[in-house]
PDB file of C-alpha atoms in Angstrom:
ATOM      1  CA  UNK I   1      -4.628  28.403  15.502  1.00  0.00           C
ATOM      2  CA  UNK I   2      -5.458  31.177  17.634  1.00  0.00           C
ATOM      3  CA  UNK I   3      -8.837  32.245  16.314  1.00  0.00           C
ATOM      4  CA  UNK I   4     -11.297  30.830  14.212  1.00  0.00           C
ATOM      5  CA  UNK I   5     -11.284  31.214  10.773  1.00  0.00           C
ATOM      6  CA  UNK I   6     -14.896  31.590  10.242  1.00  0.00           C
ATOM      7  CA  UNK I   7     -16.035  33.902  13.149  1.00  0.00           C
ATOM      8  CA  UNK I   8     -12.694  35.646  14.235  1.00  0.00           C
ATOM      9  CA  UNK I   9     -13.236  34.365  17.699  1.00  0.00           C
ATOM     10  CA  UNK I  10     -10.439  33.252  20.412  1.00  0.00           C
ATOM     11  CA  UNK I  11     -10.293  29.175  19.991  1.00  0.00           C
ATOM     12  CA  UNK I  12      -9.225  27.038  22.692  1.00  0.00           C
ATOM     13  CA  UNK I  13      -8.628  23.206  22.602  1.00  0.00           C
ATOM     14  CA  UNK I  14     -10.735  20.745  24.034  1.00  0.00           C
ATOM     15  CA  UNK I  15     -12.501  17.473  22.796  1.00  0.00           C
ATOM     16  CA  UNK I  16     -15.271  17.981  20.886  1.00  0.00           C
ATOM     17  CA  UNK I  17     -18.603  16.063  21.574  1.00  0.00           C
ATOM     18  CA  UNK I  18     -18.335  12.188  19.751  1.00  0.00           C
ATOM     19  CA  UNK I  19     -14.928  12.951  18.771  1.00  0.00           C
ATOM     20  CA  UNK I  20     -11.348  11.605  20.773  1.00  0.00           C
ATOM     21  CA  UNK I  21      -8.846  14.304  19.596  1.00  0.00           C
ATOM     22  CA  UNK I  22      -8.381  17.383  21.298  1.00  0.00           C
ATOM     23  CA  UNK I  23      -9.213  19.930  18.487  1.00  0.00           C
ATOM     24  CA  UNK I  24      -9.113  24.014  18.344  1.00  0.00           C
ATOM     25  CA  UNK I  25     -12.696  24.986  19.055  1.00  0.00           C
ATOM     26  CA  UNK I  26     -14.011  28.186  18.559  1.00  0.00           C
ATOM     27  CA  UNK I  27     -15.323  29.626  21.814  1.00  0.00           C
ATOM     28  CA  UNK I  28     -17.721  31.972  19.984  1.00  0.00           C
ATOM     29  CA  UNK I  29     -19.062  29.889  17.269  1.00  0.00           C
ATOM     30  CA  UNK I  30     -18.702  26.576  18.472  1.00  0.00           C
ATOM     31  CA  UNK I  31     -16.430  25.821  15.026  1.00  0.00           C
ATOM     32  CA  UNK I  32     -14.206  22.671  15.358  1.00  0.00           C
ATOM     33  CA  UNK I  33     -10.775  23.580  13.218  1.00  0.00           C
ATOM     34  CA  UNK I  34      -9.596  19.668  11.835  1.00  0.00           C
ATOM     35  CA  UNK I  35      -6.183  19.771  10.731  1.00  0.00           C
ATOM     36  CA  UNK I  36      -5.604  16.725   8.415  1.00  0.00           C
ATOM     37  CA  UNK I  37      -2.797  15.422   6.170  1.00  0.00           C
ATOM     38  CA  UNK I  38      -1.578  17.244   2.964  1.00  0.00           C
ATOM     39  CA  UNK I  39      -1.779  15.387  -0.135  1.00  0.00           C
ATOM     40  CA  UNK I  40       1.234  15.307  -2.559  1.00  0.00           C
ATOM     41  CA  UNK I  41       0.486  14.133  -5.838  1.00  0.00           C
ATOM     42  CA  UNK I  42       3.394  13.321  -8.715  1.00  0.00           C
ATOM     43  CA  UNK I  43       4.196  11.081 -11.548  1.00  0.00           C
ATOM     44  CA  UNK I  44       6.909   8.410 -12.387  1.00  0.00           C
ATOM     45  CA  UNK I  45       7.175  10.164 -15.786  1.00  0.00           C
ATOM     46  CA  UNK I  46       8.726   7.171 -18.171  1.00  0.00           C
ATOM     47  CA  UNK I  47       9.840   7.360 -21.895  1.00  0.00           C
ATOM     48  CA  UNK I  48      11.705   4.641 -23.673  1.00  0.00           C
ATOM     49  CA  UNK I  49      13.006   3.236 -20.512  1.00  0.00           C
ATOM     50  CA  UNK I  50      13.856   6.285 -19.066  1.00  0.00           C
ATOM     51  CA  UNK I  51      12.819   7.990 -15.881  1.00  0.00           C
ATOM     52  CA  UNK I  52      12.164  11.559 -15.640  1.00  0.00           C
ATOM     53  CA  UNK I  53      13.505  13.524 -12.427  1.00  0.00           C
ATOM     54  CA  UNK I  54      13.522  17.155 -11.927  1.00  0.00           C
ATOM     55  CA  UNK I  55      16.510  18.601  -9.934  1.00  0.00           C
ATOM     56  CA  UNK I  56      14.801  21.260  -7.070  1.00  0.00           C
ATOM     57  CA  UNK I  57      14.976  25.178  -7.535  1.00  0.00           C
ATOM     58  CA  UNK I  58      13.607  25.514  -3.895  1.00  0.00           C
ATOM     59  CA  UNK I  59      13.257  24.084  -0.213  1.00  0.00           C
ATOM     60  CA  UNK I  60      12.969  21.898   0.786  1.00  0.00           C
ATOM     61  CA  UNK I  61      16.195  19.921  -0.733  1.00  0.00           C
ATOM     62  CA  UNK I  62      17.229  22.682  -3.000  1.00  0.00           C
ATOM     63  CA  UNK I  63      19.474  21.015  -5.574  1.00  0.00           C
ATOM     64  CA  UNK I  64      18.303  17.445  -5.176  1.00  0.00           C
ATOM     65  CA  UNK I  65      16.348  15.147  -7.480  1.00  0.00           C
ATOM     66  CA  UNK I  66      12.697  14.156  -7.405  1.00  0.00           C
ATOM     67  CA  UNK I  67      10.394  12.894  -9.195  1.00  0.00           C
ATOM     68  CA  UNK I  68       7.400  15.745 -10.294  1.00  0.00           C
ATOM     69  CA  UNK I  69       5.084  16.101  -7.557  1.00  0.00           C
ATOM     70  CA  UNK I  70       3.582  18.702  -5.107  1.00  0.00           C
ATOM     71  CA  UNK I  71       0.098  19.405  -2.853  1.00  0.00           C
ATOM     72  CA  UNK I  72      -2.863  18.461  -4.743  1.00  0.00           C
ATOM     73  CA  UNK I  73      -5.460  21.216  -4.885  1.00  0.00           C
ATOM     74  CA  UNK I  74      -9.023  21.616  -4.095  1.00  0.00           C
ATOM     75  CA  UNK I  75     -11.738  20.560  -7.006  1.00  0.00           C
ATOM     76  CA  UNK I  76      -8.927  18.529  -8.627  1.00  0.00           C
ATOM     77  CA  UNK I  77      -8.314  14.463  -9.108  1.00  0.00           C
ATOM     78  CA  UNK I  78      -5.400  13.258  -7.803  1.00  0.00           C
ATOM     79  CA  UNK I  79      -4.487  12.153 -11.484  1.00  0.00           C
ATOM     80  CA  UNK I  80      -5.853  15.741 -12.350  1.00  0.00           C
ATOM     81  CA  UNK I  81      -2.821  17.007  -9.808  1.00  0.00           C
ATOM     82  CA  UNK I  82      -0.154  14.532 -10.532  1.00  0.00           C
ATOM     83  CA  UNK I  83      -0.761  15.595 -14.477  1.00  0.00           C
ATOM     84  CA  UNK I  84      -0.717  19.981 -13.254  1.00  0.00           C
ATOM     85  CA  UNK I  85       2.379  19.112 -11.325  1.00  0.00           C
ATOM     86  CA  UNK I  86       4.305  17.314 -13.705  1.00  0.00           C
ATOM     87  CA  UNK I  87       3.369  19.956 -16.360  1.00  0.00           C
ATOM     88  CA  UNK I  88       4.611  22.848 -14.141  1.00  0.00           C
ATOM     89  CA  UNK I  89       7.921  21.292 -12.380  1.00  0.00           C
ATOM     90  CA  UNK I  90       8.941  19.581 -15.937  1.00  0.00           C
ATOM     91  CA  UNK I  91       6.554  21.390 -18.627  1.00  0.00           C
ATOM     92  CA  UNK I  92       5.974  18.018 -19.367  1.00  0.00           C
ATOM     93  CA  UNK I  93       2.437  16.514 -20.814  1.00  0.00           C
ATOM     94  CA  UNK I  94       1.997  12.693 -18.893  1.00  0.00           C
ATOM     95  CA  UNK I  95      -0.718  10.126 -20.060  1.00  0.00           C
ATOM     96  CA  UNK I  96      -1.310   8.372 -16.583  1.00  0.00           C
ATOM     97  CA  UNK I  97      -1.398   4.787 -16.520  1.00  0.00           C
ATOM     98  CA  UNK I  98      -2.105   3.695 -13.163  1.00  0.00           C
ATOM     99  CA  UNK I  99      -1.853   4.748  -8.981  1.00  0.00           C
ATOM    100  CA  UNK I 100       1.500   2.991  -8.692  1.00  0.00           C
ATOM    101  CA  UNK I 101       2.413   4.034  -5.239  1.00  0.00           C
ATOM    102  CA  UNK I 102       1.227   5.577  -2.222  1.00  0.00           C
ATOM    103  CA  UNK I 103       3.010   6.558   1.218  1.00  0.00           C
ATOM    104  CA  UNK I 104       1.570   7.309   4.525  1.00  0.00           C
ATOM    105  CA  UNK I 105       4.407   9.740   6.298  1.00  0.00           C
ATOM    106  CA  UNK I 106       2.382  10.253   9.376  1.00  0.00           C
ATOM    107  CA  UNK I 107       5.243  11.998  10.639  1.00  0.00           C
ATOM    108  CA  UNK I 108       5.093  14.881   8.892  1.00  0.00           C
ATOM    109  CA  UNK I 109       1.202  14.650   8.086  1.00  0.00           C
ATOM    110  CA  UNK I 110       1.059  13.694   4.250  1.00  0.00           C
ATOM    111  CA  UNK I 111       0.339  11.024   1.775  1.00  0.00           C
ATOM    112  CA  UNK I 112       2.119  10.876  -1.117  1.00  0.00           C
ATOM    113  CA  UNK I 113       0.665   9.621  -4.155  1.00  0.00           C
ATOM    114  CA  UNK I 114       2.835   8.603  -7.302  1.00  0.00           C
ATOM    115  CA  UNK I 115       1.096   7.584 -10.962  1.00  0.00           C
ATOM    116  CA  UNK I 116       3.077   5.092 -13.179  1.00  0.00           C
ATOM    117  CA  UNK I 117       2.516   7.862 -16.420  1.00  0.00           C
ATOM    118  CA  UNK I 118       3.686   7.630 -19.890  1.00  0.00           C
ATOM    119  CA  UNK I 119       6.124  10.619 -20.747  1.00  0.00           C
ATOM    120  CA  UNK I 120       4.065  12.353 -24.022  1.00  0.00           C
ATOM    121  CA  UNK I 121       6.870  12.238 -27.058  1.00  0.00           C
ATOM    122  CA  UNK I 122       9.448  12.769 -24.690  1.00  0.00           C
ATOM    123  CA  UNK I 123       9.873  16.241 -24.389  1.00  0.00           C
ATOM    124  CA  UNK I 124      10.219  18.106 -21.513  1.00  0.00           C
ATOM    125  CA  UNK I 125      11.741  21.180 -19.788  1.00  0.00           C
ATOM    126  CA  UNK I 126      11.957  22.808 -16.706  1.00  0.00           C
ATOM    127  CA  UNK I 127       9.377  24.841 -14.596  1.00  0.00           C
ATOM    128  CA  UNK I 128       9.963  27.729 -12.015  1.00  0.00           C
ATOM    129  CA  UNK I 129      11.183  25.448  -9.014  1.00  0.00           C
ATOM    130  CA  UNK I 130      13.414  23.120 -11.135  1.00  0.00           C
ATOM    131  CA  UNK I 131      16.490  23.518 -12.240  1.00  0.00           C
ATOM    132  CA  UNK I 132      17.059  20.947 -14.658  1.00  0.00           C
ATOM    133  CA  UNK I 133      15.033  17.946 -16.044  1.00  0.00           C
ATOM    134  CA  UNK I 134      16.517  14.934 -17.308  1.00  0.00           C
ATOM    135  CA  UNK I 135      15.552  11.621 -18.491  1.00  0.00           C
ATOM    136  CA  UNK I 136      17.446   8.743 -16.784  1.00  0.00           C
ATOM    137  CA  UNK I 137      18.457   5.295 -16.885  1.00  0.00           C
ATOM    138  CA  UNK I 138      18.324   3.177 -14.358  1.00  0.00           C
ATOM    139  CA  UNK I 139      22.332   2.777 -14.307  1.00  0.00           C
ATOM    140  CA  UNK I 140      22.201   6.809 -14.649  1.00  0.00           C
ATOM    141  CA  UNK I 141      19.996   7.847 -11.324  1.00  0.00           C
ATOM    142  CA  UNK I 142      21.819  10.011  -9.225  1.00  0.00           C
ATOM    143  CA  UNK I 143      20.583   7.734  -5.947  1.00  0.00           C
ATOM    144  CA  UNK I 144      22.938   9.831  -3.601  1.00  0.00           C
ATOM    145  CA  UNK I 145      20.955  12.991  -4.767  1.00  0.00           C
ATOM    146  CA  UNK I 146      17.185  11.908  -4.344  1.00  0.00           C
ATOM    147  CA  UNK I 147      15.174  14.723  -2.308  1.00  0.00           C
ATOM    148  CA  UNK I 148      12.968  12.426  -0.326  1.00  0.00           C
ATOM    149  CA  UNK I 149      12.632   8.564   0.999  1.00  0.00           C
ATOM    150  CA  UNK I 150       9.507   8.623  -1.128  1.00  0.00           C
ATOM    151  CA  UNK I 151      11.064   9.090  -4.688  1.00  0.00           C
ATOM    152  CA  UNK I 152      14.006   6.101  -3.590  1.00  0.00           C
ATOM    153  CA  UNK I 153      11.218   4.040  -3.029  1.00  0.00           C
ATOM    154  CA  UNK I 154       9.213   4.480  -5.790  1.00  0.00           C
ATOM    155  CA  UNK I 155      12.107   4.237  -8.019  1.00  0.00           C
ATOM    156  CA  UNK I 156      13.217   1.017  -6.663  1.00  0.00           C
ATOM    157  CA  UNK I 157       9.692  -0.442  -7.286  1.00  0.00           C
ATOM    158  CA  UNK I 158       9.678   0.509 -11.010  1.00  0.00           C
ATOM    159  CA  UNK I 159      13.293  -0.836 -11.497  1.00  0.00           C
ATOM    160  CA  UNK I 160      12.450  -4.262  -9.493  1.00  0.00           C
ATOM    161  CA  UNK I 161       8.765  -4.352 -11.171  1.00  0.00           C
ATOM    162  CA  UNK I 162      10.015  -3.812 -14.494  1.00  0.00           C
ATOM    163  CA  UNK I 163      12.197  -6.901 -14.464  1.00  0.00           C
ATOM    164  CA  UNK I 164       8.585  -9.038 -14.102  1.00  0.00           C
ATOM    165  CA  UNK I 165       6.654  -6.627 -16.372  1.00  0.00           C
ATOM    166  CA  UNK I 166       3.921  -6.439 -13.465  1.00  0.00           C
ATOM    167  CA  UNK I 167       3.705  -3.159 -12.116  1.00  0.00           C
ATOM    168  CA  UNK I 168       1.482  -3.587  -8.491  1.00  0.00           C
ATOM    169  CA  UNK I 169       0.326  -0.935  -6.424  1.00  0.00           C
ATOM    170  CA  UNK I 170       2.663  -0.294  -3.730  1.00  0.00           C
ATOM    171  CA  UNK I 171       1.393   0.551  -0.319  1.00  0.00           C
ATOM    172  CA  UNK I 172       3.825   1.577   2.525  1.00  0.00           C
ATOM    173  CA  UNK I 173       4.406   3.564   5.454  1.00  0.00           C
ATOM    174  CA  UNK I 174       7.373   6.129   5.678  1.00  0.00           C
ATOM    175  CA  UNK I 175       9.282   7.250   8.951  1.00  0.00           C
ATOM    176  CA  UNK I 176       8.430   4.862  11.181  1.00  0.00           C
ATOM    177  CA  UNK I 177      10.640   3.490  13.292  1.00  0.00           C
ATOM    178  CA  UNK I 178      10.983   0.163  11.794  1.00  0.00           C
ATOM    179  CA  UNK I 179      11.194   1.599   8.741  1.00  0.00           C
ATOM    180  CA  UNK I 180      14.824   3.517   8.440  1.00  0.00           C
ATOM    181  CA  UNK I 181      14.024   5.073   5.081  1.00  0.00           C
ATOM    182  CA  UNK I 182      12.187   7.845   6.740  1.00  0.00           C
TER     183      UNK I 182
END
């Protein structure tokens, strides 16, 4: 970032005053210009034992499954996004249930957030940037075909947790290097 979003001013990067990053200050204004993760919000969409993935209509991973999920937006919950995002990738209504996993991928500055959600009687379609939705069994997911480490994961929780009937919160980290998901 060149110039400052709130003045127009040229920025430069130093350290500001009780901080220990070096930020893009405004040399004008004096305005410090953060740059912090992105937030992706989805669901694990389930009805009658079935998962719902939505195969991608754009990049990144055109063609590829994934569960419903995108950037949350401002003045919205993260259930509040998970919900919008599952009803515009699958055109799919989602009772949430509970935060059911969440990633730190600090490599590519997000945290992903996925809802264990009930699928509302079943029905579903498919949004601008899908191509297809489809329910699936767990003998039926395409695991070759998943868009991101995130959505493997997550799907390999539900399938392990559903064999104890105790769904916990999963917490992990995502591209590190002892981590070979990523």
């Amino acid at each position: 970032m060149n110039f400052c979003t709130n003045c127009g001013g040229a920025t430069a990067e130093k350290i500001p005053l009780g901080d220990h990053q070096v930020r893009r200050v405004c040399t004008q204004c004096g305005n410090i210009h953060y740059v912090n993760p992105k937030v992706i919000c989805g669901a694990l969409a389930l009805w009658q034992d079935k998962v719902l993935l939505c195969r991608r209509a754009i990049e990144p991973r055109y063609g590829l499954w994934t569960l419903p999920a995108g950037y949350m937006e401002l003045f919205e919950t993260m259930e509040q996004g998970a919900a919008r995002e599952t009803r515009e990738e699958a055109e799919a209504e989602v009772q949430i249930q509970q935060l059911y996993c969440m990633y730190n991928i600090p490599r590519i500055g997000q945290i992903y957030v996925l809802f264990k959600a009930d699928l509302i009687e079943g029905e579903f379609g498919s949004g601008e940037e899908t191509i297809e939705s489809r329910l699936f069994s767990e003998d039926e997911i395409p695991w070759n075909d998943l868009a991101f480490p995130s959505v493997e994961r997550t799907l390999r929780h539900y399938f392990e947790d559903r064999k104890s009937g105790i769904f916990t919160t999963h917490l992990e980290t995502l591209g590190t290097r002892l981590d070979h998901t990523g």
